[in-house]
mmCIF file of C-alpha atoms in Angstrom:
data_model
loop_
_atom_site.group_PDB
_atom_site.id
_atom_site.type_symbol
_atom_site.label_atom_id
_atom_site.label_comp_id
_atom_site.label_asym_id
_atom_site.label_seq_id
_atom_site.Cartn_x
_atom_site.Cartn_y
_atom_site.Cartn_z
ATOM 1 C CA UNK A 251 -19.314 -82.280 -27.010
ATOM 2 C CA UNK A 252 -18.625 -86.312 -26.422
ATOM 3 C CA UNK A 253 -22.185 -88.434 -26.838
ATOM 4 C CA UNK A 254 -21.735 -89.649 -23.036
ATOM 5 C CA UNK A 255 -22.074 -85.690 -21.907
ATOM 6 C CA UNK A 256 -24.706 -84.925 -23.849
ATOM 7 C CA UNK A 257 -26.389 -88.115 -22.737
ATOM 8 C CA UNK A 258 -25.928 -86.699 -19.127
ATOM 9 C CA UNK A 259 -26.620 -83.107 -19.725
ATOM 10 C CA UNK A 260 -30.581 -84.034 -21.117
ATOM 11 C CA UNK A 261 -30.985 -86.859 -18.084
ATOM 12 C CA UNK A 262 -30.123 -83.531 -16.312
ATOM 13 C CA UNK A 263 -32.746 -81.247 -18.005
ATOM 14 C CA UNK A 264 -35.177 -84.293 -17.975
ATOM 15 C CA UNK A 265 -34.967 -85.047 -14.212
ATOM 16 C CA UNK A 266 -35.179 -80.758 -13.499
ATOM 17 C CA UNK A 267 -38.109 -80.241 -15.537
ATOM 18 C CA UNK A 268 -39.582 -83.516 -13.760
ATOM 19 C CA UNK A 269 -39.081 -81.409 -10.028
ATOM 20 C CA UNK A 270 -40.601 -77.780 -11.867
ATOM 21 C CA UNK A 271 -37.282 -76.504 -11.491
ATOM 22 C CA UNK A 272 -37.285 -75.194 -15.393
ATOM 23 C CA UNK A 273 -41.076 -73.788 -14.694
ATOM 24 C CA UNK A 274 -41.100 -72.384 -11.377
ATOM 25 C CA UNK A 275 -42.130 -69.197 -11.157
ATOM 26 C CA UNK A 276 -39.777 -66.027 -11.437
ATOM 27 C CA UNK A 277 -37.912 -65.052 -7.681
ATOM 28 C CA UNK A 278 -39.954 -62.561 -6.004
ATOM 29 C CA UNK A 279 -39.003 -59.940 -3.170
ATOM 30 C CA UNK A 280 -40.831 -61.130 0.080
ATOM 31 C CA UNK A 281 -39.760 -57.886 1.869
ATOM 32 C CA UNK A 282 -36.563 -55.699 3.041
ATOM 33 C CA UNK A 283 -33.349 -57.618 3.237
ATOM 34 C CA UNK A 284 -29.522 -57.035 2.574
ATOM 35 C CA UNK A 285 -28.107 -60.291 3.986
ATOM 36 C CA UNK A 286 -27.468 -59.661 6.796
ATOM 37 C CA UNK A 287 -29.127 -58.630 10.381
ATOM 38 C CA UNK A 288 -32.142 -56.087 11.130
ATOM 39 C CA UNK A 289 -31.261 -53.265 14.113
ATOM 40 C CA UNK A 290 -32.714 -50.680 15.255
ATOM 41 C CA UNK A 291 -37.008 -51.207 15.165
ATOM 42 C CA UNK A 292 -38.568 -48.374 16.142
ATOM 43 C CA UNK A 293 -42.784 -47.092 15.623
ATOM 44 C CA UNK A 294 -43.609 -43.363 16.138
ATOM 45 C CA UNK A 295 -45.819 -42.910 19.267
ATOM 46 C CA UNK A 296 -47.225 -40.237 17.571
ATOM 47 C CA UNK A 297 -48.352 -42.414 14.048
ATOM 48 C CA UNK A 298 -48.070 -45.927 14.584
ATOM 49 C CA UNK A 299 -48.083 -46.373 10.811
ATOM 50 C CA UNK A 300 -44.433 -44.923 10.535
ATOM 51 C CA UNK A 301 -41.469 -47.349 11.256
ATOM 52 C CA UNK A 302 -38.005 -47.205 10.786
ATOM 53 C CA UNK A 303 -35.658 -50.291 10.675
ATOM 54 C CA UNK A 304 -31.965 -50.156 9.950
ATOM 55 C CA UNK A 305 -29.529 -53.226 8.227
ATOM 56 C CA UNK A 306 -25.843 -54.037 9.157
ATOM 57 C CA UNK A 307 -25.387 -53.730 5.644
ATOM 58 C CA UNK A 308 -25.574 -50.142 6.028
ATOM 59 C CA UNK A 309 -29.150 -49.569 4.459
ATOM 60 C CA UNK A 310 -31.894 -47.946 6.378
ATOM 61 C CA UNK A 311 -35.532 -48.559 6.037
ATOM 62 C CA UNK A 312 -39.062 -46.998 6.337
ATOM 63 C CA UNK A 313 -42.475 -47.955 6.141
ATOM 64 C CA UNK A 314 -45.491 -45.500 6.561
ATOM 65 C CA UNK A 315 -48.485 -47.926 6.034
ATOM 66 C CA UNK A 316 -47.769 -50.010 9.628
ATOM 67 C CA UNK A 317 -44.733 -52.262 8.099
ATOM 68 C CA UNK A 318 -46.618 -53.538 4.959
ATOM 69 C CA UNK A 319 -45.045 -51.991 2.759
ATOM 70 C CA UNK A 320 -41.092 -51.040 3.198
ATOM 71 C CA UNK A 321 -38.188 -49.068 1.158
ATOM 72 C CA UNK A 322 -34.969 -48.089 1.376
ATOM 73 C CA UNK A 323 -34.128 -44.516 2.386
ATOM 74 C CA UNK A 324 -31.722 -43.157 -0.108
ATOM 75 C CA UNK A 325 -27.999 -43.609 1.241
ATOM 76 C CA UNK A 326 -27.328 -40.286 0.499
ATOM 77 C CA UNK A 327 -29.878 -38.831 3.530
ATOM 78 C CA UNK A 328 -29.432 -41.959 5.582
ATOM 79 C CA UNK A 329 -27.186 -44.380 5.777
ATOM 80 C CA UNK A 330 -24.980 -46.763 8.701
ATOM 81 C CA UNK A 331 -27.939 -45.648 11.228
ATOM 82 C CA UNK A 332 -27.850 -48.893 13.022
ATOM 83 C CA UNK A 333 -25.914 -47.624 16.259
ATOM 84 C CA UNK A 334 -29.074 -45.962 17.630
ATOM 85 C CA UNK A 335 -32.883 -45.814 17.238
ATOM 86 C CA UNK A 336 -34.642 -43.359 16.049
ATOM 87 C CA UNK A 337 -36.497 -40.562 18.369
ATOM 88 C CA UNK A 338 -40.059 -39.084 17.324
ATOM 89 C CA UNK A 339 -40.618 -35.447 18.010
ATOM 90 C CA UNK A 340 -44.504 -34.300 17.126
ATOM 91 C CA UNK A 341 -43.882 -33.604 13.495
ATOM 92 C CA UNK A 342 -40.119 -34.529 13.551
ATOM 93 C CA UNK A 343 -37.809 -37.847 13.183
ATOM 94 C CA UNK A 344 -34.092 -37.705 14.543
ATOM 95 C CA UNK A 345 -31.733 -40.549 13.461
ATOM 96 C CA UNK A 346 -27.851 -40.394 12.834
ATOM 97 C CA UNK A 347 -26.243 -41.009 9.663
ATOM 98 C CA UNK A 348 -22.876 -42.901 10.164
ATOM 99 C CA UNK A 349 -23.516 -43.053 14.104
ATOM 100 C CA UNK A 350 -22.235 -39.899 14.534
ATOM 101 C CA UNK A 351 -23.932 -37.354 12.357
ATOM 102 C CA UNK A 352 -27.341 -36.099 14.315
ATOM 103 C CA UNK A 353 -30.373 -35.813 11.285
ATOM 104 C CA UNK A 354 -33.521 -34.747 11.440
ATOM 105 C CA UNK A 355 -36.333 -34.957 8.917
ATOM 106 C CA UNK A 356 -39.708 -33.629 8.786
ATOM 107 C CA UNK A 357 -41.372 -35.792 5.873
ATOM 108 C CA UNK A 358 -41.880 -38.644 7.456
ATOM 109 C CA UNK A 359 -37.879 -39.848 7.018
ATOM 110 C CA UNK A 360 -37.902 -39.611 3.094
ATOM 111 C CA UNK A 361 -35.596 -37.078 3.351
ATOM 112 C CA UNK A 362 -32.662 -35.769 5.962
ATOM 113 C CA UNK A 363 -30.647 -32.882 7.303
ATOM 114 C CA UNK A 364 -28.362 -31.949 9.508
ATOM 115 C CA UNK A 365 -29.059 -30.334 12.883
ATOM 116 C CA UNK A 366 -25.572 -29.080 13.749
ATOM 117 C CA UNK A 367 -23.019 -27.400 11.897
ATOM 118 C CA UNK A 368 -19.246 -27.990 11.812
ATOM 119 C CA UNK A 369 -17.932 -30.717 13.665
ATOM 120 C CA UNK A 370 -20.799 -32.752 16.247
ATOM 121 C CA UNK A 371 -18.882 -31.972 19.564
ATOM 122 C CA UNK A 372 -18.789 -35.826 20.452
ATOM 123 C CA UNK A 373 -16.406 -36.420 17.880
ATOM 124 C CA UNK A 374 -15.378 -39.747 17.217
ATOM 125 C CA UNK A 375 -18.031 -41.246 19.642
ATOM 126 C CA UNK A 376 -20.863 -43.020 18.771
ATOM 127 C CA UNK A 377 -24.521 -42.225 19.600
ATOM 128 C CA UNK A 378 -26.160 -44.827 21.297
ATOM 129 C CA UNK A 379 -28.796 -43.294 22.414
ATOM 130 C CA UNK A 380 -31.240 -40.214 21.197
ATOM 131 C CA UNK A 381 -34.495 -39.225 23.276
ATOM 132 C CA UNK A 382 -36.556 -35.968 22.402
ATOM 133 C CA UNK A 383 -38.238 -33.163 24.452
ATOM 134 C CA UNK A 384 -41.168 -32.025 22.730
ATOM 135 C CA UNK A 385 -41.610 -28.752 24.454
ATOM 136 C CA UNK A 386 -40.898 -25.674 22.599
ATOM 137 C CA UNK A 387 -38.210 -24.993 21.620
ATOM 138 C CA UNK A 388 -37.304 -28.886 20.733
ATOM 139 C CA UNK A 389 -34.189 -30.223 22.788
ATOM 140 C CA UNK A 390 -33.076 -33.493 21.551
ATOM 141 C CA UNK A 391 -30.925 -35.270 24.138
ATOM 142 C CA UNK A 392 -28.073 -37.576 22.556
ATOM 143 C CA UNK A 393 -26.097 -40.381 24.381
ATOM 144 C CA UNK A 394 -22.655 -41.421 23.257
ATOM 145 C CA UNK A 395 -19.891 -43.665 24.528
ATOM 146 C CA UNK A 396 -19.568 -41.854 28.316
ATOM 147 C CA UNK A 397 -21.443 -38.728 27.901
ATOM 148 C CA UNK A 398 -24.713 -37.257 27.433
ATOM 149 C CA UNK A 399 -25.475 -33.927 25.565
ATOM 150 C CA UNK A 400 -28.667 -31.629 25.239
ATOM 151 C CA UNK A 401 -29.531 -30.313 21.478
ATOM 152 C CA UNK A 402 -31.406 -27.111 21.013
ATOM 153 C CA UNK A 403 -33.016 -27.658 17.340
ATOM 154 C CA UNK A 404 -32.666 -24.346 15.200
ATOM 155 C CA UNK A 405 -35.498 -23.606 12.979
ATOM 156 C CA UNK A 406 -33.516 -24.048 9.734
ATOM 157 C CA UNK A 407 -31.139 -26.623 8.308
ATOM 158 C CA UNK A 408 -27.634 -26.990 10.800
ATOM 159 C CA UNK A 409 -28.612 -24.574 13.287
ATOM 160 C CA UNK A 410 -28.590 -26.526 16.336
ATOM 161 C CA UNK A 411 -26.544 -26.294 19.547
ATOM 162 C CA UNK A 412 -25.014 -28.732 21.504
ATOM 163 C CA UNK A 413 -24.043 -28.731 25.290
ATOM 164 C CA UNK A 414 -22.847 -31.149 27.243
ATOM 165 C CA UNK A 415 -24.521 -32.134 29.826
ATOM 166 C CA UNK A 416 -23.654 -35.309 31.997
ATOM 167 C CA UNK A 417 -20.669 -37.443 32.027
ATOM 168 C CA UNK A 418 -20.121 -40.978 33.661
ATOM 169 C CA UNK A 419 -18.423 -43.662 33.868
ATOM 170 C CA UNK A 420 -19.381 -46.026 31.300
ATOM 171 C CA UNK A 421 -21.438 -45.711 27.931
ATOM 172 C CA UNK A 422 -24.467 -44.628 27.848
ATOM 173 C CA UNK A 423 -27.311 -47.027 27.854
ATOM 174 C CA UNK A 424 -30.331 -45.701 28.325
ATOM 175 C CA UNK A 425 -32.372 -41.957 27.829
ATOM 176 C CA UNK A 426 -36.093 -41.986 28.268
ATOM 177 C CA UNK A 427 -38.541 -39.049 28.764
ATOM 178 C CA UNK A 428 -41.590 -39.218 30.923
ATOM 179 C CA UNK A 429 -43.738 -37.178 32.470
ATOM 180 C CA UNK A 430 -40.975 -34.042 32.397
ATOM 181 C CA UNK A 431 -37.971 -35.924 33.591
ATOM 182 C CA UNK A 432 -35.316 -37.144 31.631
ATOM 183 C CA UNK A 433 -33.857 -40.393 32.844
ATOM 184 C CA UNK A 434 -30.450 -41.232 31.442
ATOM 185 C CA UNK A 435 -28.325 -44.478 32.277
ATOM 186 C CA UNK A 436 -24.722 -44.405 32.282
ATOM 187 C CA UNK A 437 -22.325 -47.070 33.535
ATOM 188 C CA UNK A 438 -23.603 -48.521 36.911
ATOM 189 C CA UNK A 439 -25.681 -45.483 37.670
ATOM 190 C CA UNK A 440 -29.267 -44.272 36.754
ATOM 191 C CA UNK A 441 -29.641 -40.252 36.753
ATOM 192 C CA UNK A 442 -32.629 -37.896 36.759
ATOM 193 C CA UNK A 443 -33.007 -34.514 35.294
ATOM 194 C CA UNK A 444 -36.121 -31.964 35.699
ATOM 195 C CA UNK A 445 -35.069 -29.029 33.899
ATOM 196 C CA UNK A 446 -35.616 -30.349 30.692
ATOM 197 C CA UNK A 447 -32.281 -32.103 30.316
ATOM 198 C CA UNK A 448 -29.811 -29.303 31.512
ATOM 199 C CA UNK A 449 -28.745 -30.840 34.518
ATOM 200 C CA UNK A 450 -28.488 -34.127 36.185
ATOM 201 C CA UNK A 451 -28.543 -36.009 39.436
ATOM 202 C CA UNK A 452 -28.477 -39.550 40.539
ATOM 203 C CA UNK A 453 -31.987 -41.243 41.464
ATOM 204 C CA UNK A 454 -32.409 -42.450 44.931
ATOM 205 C CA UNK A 455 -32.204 -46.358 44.645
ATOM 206 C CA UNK A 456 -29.667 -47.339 41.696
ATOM 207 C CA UNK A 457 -30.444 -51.370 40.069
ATOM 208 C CA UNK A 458 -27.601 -53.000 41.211
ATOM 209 C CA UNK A 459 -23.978 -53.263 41.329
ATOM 210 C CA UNK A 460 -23.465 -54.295 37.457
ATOM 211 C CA UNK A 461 -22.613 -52.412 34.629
ATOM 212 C CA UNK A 462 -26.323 -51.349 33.192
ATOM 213 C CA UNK A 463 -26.763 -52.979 30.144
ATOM 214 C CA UNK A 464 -30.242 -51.308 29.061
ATOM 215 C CA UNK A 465 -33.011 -48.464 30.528
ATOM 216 C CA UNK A 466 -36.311 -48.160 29.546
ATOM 217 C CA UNK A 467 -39.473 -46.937 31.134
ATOM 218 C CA UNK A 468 -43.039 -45.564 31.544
ATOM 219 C CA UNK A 469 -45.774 -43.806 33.381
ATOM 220 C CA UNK A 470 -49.047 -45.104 34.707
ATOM 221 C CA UNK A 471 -51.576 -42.636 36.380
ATOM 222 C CA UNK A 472 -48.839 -40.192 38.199
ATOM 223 C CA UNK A 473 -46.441 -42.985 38.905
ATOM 224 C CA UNK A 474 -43.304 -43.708 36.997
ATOM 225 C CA UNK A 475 -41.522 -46.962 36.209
ATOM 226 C CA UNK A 476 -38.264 -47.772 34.898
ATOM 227 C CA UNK A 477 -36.732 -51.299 33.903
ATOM 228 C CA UNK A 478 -32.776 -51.920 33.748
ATOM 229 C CA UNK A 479 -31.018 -54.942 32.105
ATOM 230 C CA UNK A 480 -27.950 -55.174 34.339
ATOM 231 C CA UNK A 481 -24.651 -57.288 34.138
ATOM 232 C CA UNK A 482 -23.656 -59.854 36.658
#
């Protein structure tokens, strides 16, 4: 190495050590990350210490001490889950692995398995949206790109069965359950159900002319409110 670069090379060091560049202390983790955007937050209403968040670089996350401390579920259980949030059952998580692939686990989402077998019978669609019925037996309602189906959960790993049971026109945006009614938004309409999901018709007064962007909802006392996000 010439003089002149190693003249340059310790004015370097000097003026590095000088900032506490060369002393700084080792990089630390300051919580969950992959580089990219966070999807997906979602707190069980039945223990506010679990949450689930989910990474658009595929990872999905957990935390079961009220978000203080987070990790990564393992890929192989869950993985790509950022299409839809979770849904909380009483003792029971559902989530979908790829988008497409309906989950359930029952340790807090530390581990996963399939509800169906063979084939989900939305094919290539992609759930947007997964509300549960916590009656007995469970019925998990899932939303996809124009349709809406009702799950029975079996009692043992992929033994669940899938109907479906509303189709509009547009995606689904929106599946809430309050009070006994299940609420489900699809394209410019708004539809109720109170049999638990099996059938469907349209509410009475409808948000606006717009395609609905988002539904969401509550109950106060014995009245029930819904909000809509709706396009110009």
């Amino acid at each position: 190495m010439r003089r002149g670069s190693v003249r340059r090379l310790a004015l370097v060091l000097v003026v590095l050590s000088g900032t506490g560049w060369l002393w700084a202390k080792p990089f630390q983790v300051m919580g969950i990350g992959g580089a990219g955007g966070m999807y997906t937050p979602m707190v069980s209403p039945y223990n506010p210490k679990l949450m689930f968040v989910s990474c658009d670089m595929s990872g999905s996350y957990r935390s079961t001490d009220g978000g203080r401390h987070w990790e990564m579920i393992h890929h192989s259980q869950m993985n790509s889950s950022r299409s839809c949030r979770p849904a909380f059952g009483p003792s029971e998580v559902y989530w979908t692995k790829g988008g497409r692939e309906l989950r359930v686990s029952t340790d807090a989402g530390k581990t996963w398995r399939p509800v169906l077998s063979g084939a989900n019978p939305w094919g290539r669609d992609t759930v947007s949206w997964l509300a549960v019925i916590p009656t007995e037996p469970r019925r998990v309602m899932v939303g996809t790109g124009s349709n809406v189906y009702a799950v029975e959960v079996g009692n043992t790993a992929a033994q669940g069965k899938a109907n479906k049971v509303l189709s509009g026109r547009g995606p689904c945006r929106g599946l809430i359950y309050i009070d006994e009614k299940v609420y489900a938004a699809l394209g410019k309409t708004v539809y109720v159900s109170i049999d638990r999901g099996k059938t469907f018709n349209p509410v009475n007064a409808q948000p606006g002319p717009g395609e609905i962007l988002h539904l969401t909802g509550g109950a106060t006392g014995n009245r029930e409110v819904l909000f809509a996000a709706v396009s110009n």
